[in-house]
XYZ file of C-alpha atoms in Angstrom:
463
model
C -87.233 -50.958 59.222
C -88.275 -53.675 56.580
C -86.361 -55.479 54.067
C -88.738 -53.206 50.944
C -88.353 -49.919 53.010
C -84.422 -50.629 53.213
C -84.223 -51.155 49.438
C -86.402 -47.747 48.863
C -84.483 -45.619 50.547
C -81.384 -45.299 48.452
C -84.070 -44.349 45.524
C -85.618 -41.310 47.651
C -82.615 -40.038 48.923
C -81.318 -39.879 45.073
C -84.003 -37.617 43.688
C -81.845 -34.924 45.140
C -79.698 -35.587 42.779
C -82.233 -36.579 39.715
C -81.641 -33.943 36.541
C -83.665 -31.032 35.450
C -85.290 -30.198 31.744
C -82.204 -31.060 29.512
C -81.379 -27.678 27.842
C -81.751 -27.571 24.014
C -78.716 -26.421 21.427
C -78.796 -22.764 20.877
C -80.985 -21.530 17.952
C -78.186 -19.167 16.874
C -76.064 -22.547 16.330
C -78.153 -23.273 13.199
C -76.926 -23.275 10.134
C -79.092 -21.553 6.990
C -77.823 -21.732 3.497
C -77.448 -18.267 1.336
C -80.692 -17.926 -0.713
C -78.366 -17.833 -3.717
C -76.691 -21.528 -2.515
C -80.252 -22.973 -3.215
C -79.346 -23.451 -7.171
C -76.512 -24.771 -8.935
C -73.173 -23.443 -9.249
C -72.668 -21.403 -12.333
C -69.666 -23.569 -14.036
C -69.682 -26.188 -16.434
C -67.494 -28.979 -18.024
C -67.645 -33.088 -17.804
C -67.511 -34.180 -13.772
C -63.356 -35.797 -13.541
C -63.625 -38.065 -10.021
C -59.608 -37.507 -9.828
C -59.755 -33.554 -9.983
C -55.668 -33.290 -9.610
C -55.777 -35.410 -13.059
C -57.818 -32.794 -14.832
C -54.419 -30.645 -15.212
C -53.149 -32.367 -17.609
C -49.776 -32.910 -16.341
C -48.466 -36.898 -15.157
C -46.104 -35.751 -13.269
C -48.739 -33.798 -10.983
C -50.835 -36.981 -10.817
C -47.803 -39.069 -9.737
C -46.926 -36.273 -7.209
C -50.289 -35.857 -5.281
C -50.408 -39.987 -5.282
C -47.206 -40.469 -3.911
C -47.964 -37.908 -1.021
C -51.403 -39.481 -0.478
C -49.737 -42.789 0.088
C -46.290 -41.418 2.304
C -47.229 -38.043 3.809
C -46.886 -38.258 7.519
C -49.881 -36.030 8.286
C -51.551 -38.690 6.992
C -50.405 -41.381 8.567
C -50.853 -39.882 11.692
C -54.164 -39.287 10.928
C -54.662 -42.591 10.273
C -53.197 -43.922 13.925
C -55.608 -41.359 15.216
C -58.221 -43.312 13.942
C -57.092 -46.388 14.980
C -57.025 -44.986 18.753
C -60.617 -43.974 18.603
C -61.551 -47.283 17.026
C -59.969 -48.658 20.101
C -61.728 -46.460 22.273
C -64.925 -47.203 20.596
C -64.572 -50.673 21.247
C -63.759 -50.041 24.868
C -66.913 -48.176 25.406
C -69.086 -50.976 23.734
C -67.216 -54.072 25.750
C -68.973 -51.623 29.198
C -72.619 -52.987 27.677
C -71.333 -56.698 28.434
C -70.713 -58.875 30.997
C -67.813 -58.760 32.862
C -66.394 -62.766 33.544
C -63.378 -63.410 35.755
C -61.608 -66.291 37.064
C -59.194 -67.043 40.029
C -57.676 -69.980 41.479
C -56.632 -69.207 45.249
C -55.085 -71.589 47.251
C -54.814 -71.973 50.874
C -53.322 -74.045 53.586
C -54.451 -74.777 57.147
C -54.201 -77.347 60.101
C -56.852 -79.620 61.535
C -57.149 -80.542 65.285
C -59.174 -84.091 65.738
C -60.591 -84.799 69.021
C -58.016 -87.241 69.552
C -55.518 -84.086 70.400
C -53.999 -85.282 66.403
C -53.399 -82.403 64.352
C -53.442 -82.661 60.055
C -52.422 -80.580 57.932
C -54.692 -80.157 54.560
C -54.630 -78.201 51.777
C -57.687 -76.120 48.952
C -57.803 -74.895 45.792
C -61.327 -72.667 45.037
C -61.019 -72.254 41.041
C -64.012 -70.141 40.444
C -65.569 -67.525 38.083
C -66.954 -64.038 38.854
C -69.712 -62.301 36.920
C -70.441 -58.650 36.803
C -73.430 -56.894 34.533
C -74.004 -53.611 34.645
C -78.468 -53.103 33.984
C -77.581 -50.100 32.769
C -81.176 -49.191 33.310
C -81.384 -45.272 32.539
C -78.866 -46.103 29.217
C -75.616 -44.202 30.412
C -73.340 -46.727 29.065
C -75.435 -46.707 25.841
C -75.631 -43.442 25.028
C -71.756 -43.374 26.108
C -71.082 -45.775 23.283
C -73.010 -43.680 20.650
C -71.077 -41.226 21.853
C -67.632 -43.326 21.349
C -69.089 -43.852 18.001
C -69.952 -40.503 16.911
C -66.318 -40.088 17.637
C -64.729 -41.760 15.981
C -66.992 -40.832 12.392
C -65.455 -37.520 13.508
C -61.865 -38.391 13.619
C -61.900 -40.384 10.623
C -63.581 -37.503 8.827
C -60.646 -35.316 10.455
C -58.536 -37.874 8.405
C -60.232 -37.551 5.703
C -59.574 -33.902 6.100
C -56.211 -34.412 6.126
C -55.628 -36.366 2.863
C -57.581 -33.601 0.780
C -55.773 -31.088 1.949
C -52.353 -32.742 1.667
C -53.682 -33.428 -2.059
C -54.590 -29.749 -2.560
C -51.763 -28.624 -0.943
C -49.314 -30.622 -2.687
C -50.987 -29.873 -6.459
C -51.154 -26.258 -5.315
C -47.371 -26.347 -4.430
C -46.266 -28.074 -8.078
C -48.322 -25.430 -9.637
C -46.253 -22.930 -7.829
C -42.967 -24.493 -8.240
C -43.871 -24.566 -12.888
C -44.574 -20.384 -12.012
C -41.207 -20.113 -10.100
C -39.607 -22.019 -13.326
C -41.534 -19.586 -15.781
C -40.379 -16.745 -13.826
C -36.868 -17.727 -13.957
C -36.853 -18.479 -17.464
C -38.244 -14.552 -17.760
C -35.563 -13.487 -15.734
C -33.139 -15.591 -18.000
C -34.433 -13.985 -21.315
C -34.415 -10.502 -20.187
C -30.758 -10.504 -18.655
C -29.646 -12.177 -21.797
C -31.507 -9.042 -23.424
C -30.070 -6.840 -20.805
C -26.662 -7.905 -21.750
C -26.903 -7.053 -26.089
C -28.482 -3.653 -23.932
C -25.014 -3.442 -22.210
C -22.567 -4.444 -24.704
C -24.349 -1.642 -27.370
C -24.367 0.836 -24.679
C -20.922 0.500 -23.683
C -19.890 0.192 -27.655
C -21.642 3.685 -27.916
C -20.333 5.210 -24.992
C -16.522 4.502 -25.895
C -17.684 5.536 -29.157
C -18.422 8.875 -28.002
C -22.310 8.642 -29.139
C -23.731 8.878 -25.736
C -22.560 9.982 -22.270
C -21.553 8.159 -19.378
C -25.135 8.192 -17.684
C -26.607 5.797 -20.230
C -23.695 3.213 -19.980
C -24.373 3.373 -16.085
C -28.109 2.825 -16.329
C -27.481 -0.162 -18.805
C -25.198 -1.489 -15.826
C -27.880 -0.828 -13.430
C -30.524 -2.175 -15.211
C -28.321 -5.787 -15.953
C -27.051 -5.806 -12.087
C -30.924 -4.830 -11.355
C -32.174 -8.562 -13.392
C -29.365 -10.352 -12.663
C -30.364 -10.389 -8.727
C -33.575 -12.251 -9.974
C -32.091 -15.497 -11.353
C -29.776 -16.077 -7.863
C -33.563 -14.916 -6.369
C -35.910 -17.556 -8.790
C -33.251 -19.899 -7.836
C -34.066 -20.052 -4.199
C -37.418 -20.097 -4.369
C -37.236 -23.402 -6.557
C -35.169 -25.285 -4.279
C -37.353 -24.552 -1.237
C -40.444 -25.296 -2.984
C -38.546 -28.495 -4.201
C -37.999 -28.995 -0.538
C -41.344 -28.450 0.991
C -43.227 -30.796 -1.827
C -40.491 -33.757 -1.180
C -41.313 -33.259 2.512
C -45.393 -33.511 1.297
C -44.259 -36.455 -0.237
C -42.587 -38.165 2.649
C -39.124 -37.709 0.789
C -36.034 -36.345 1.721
C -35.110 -32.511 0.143
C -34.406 -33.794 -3.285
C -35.152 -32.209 -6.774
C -38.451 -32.774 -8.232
C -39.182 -34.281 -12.029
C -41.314 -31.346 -14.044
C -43.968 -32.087 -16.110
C -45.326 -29.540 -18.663
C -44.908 -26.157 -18.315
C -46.803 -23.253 -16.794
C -49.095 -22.029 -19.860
C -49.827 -25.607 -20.835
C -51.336 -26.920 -17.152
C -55.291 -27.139 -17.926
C -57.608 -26.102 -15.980
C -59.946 -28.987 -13.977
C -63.268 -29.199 -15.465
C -65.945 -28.373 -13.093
C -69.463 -30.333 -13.774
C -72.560 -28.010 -15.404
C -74.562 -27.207 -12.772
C -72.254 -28.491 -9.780
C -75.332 -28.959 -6.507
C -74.433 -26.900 -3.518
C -75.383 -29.963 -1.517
C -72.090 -31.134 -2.397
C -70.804 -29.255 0.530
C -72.616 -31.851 2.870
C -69.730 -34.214 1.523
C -66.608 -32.057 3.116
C -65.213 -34.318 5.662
C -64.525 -31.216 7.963
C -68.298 -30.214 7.337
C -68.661 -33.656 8.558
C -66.242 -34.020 11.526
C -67.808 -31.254 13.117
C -71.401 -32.714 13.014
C -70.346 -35.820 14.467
C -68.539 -34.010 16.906
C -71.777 -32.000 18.090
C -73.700 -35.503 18.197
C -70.821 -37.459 20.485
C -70.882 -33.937 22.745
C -74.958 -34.171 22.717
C -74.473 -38.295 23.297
C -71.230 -37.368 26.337
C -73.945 -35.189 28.052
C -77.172 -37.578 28.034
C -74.899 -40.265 29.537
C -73.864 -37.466 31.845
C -77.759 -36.651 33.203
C -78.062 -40.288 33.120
C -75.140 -41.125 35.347
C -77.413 -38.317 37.569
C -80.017 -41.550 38.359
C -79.833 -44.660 40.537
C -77.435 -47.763 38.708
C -78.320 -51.314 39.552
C -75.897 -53.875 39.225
C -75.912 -57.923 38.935
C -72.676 -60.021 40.478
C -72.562 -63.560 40.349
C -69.556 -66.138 41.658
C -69.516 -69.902 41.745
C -66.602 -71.637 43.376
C -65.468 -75.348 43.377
C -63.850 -76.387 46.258
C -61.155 -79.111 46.052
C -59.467 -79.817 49.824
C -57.799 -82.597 51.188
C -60.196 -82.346 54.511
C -63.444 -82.690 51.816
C -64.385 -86.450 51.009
C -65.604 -85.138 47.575
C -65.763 -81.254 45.984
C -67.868 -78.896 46.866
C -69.772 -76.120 44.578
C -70.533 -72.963 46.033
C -72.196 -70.097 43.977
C -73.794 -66.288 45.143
C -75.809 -64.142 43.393
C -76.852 -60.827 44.072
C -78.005 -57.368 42.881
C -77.062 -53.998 44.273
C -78.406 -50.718 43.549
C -76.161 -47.163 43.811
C -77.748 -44.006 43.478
C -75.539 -40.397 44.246
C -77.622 -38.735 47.533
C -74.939 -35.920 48.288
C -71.373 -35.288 46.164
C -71.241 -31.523 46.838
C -72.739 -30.549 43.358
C -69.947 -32.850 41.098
C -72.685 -34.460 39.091
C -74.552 -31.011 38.463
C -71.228 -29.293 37.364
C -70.315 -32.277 35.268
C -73.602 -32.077 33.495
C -73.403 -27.958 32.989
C -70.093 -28.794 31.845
C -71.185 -31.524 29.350
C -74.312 -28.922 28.064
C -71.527 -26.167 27.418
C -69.258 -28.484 25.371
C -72.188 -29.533 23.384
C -73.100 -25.633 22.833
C -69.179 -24.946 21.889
C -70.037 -28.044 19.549
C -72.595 -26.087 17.646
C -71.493 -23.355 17.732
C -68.223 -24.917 15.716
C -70.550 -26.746 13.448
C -71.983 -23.335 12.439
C -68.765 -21.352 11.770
C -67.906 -24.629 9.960
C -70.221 -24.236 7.647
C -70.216 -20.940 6.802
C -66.589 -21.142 6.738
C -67.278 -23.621 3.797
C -69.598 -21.180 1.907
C -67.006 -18.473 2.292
C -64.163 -20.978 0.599
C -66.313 -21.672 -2.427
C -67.685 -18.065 -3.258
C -63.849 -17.408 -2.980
C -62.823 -19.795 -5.127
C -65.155 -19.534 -7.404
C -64.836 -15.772 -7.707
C -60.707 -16.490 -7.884
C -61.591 -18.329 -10.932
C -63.103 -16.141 -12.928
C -61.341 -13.133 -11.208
C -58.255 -14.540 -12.166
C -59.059 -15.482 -15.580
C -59.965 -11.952 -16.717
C -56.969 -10.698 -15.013
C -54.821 -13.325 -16.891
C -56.568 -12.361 -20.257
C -55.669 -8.475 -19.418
C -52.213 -9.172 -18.734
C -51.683 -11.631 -22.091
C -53.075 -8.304 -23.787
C -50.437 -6.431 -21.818
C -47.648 -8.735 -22.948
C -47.940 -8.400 -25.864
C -48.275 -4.605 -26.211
C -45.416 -4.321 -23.940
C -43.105 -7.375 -26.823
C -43.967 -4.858 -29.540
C -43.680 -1.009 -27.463
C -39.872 -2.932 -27.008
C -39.268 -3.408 -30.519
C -40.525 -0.186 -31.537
C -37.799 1.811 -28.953
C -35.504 -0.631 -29.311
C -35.331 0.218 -32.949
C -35.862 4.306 -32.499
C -33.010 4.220 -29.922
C -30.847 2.313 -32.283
C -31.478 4.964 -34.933
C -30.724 7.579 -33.106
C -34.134 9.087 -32.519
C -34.854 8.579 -29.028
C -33.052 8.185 -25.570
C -31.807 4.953 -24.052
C -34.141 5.724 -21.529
C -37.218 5.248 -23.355
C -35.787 1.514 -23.929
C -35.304 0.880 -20.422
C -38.803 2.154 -19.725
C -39.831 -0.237 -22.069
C -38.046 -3.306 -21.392
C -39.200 -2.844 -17.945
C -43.003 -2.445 -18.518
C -42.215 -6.217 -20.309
C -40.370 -7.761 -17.537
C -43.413 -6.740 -15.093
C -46.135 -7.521 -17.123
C -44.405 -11.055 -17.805
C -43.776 -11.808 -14.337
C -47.470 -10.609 -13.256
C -48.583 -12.660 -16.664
C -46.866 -16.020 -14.729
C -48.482 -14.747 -10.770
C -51.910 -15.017 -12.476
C -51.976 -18.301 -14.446
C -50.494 -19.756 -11.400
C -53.305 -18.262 -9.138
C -55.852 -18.925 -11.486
C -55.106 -23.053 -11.285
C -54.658 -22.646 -7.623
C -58.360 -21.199 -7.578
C -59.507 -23.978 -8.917
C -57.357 -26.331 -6.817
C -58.952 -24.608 -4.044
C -62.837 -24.691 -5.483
C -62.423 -28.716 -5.349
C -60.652 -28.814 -2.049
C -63.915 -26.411 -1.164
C -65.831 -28.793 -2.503
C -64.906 -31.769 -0.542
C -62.624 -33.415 -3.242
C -63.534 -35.274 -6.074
C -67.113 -36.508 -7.114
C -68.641 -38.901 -9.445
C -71.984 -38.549 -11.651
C -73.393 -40.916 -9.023
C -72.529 -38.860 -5.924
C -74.283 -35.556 -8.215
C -77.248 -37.399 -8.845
C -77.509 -38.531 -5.422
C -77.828 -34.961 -3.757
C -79.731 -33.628 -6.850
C -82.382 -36.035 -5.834
């Protein structure tokens, strides 16, 4: 057999192996906008780059801040990225050459023809050299893989800091509602105990029976339970937003109260192209493109791989009059003929993670369009309930006064009093649940939204 037919061979014997027609990404995987998505958002109001400094409240600002610089999510986030930066660079130092050095020694004897033997002694410092051709672009497509990976992690960091940020504004805004509701819960047992004191006065009095006195006990045991209740709920929200912040349980410094928290301002005509700025929106594109770059290196590791090696050696021994240099260079080519069907399974494998890759880029994205008609319906949803139950309030503030008043007279029963004064203390409570869900709707629109924007990044997608 000749030396060209030898060299040949390998190449023929690895079409077994070669790939088929690379399989496209599912058409179901693709992702359409609503029709309605194609114009602006209905809202309006100036465009605030900080959006957790739109409420109006320092303390808030100093909060989410403090988390986004010490929250341990974050930080491991951030190491995260730093290990796929690293592996990154690994997969870009395969595209270059691979230089070595050694320096081996030996020791022998000599025998001269004299029947003398001499001992002598080499050193061979040399250098290897190893380059991959990478002819059919595995190890490149392998690195735009590596790449595409690590956009996708440090979006998934990115991830992480907005929702620590929304998360940490959202919990402050619950922590002012859990002080409003125990300062309810404060006022009406301190109105629950004139209740008792007059009912017990008129009961040992002889003006009413026994049953009254015992629902005015009732009803003060029945508000007490919600201060020891409010209570609670403020020191583990205290607790879970010094954790946020990297802290120790400690207490937390308020800022204003409930009813004076503004609402973020939300730019006139905010571009549903915005949504191409989430970071998760973004993670898992770059995820589908380092699972479609992971399976072209796959098909390519499928096709014959050439290889250039290289070594020069100087040779320094005692039995040499002078040094000697000796160098090889060669070339090898390795092409799979049988491996049982590893390389076909490894690329059907590769083709399905790419799939699962679209398919998570899809429910990505319409997860995101769900998130923003949500918030944006908790908005105004919210609002209008708020509005109904400030109505409620104070309907319920004057139906008190008026049986508080008739009872005291003598023309109607304690129990249209306690009727009443509990109408107030639900409507107050549900009054505080709504302004507090309200801002959280619009905490969540922004974290929807991908954060905070500038004029610039509006006019960018609007073009």
């Amino acid at each position: 057999m000749s030396k060209s037919r030898a060299l040949l061979l390998p190449l023929l014997l690895a079409g077994c192996a070669l790939p088929g027609p690379r399989r496209a990404a599912p058409e179901s995987a693709a992702v359409v906008p609503p029709p309605a998505w194609r114009n602006a958002l209905p809202v309006g109001g100036p465009v605030q780059a900080g959006w957790w400094q739109g409420f109006g409240d320092p303390v808030l600002t100093a909060l989410v801040e403090r988390a986004l610089a010490n929250n341990l999510d974050i930080q491991t986030a951030a190491v995260r990225v730093e290990e796929a930066r690293a592996a990154e660079a690994l997969a870009r130092a395969q595209l270059l050459p691979q230089v070595g050095g050694a320096v081996p020694e030996t020791q022998g004897q000599q025998i001269s023809a004299l029947g003398t033997t001499a001992r002598s002694a080499a050193v061979q410092p040399g250098l290897t050299l190893s380059y991959d051709l990478d002819l059919f672009g595995r190890l490149r497509q392998a690195t735009r893989a590596a790449r595409a990976q690590l956009l996708a992690t440090a979006a998934a960091a990115d991830t992480v800091r907005l929702a620590v940020a929304a998360t940490t504004a959202q919990s402050y805004i619950t922590l002012r509602a859990l002080d409003h509701r125990l300062a309810v819960a404060r006022d009406t047992l301190a109105a629950r105990t004139e209740a008792l004191r007059i009912a017990q006065r008129r009961f040992e009095a002889g003006y009413t029976s026994r049953l009254e006195y015992r629902q005015a006990q009732a009803e003060y045991a029945s508000t007490a339970q919600l201060v020891p209740a409010a209570e609670l709920a403020i020191t583990r929200a205290e607790n879970a937003l010094a954790l946020l912040t990297g802290d120790v349980p400690r207490a937390i410094e308020r800022g204003v109260t409930l009813e004076r928290l503004a609402t973020p301002a939300i730019p006139d005509g905010l571009p549903a192209d915005l949504l191409r700025r989430r970071p998760d929106l973004f993670q898992a594109e770059q995820t589908l493109v380092a699972a479609d770059r992971s399976l072209d290196s796959q098909r390519a590791a499928m096709l014959p791989n050439l290889s250039l090696t290289g070594a020069a050696n100087l040779v320094l021994s005692t039995a040499l009059a002078q040094p000697e240099v000796v160098f090889s260079l060669g070339a090898s080519i390795l092409g799979p003929i049988f491996d049982g069907g590893r390389l076909r399974a490894q690329e059907r494998g590769a083709t399905a993670r790419r799939d699962q890759a679209a398919f998570a880029y899809r429910r990505t994205a319409l997860t995101a369009f769900r998130e923003v008609e949500d918030a944006l319906a908790g908005v105004r949803r919210t609002g209008e309930q708020a509005q109904a139950l400030s109505e409620q309030v104070a309907a319920s503030r004057g139906a008190l006064q008026n049986a508080t008043n008739r009872y005291r007279a003598g023309y109607s029963s304690y129990i249209e009093q306690l009727d009443a004064q509990r109408t107030l203390l639900t409507a107050e409570l549900s009054l505080a649940q709504a302004r507090a869900d309200r801002l959280n709707s619009y905490v969540a629109l922004y974290q929807a939204m991908g954060g905070g924007w500038t004029r610039a990044d509006v006019a960018a997608v609007e073009r």
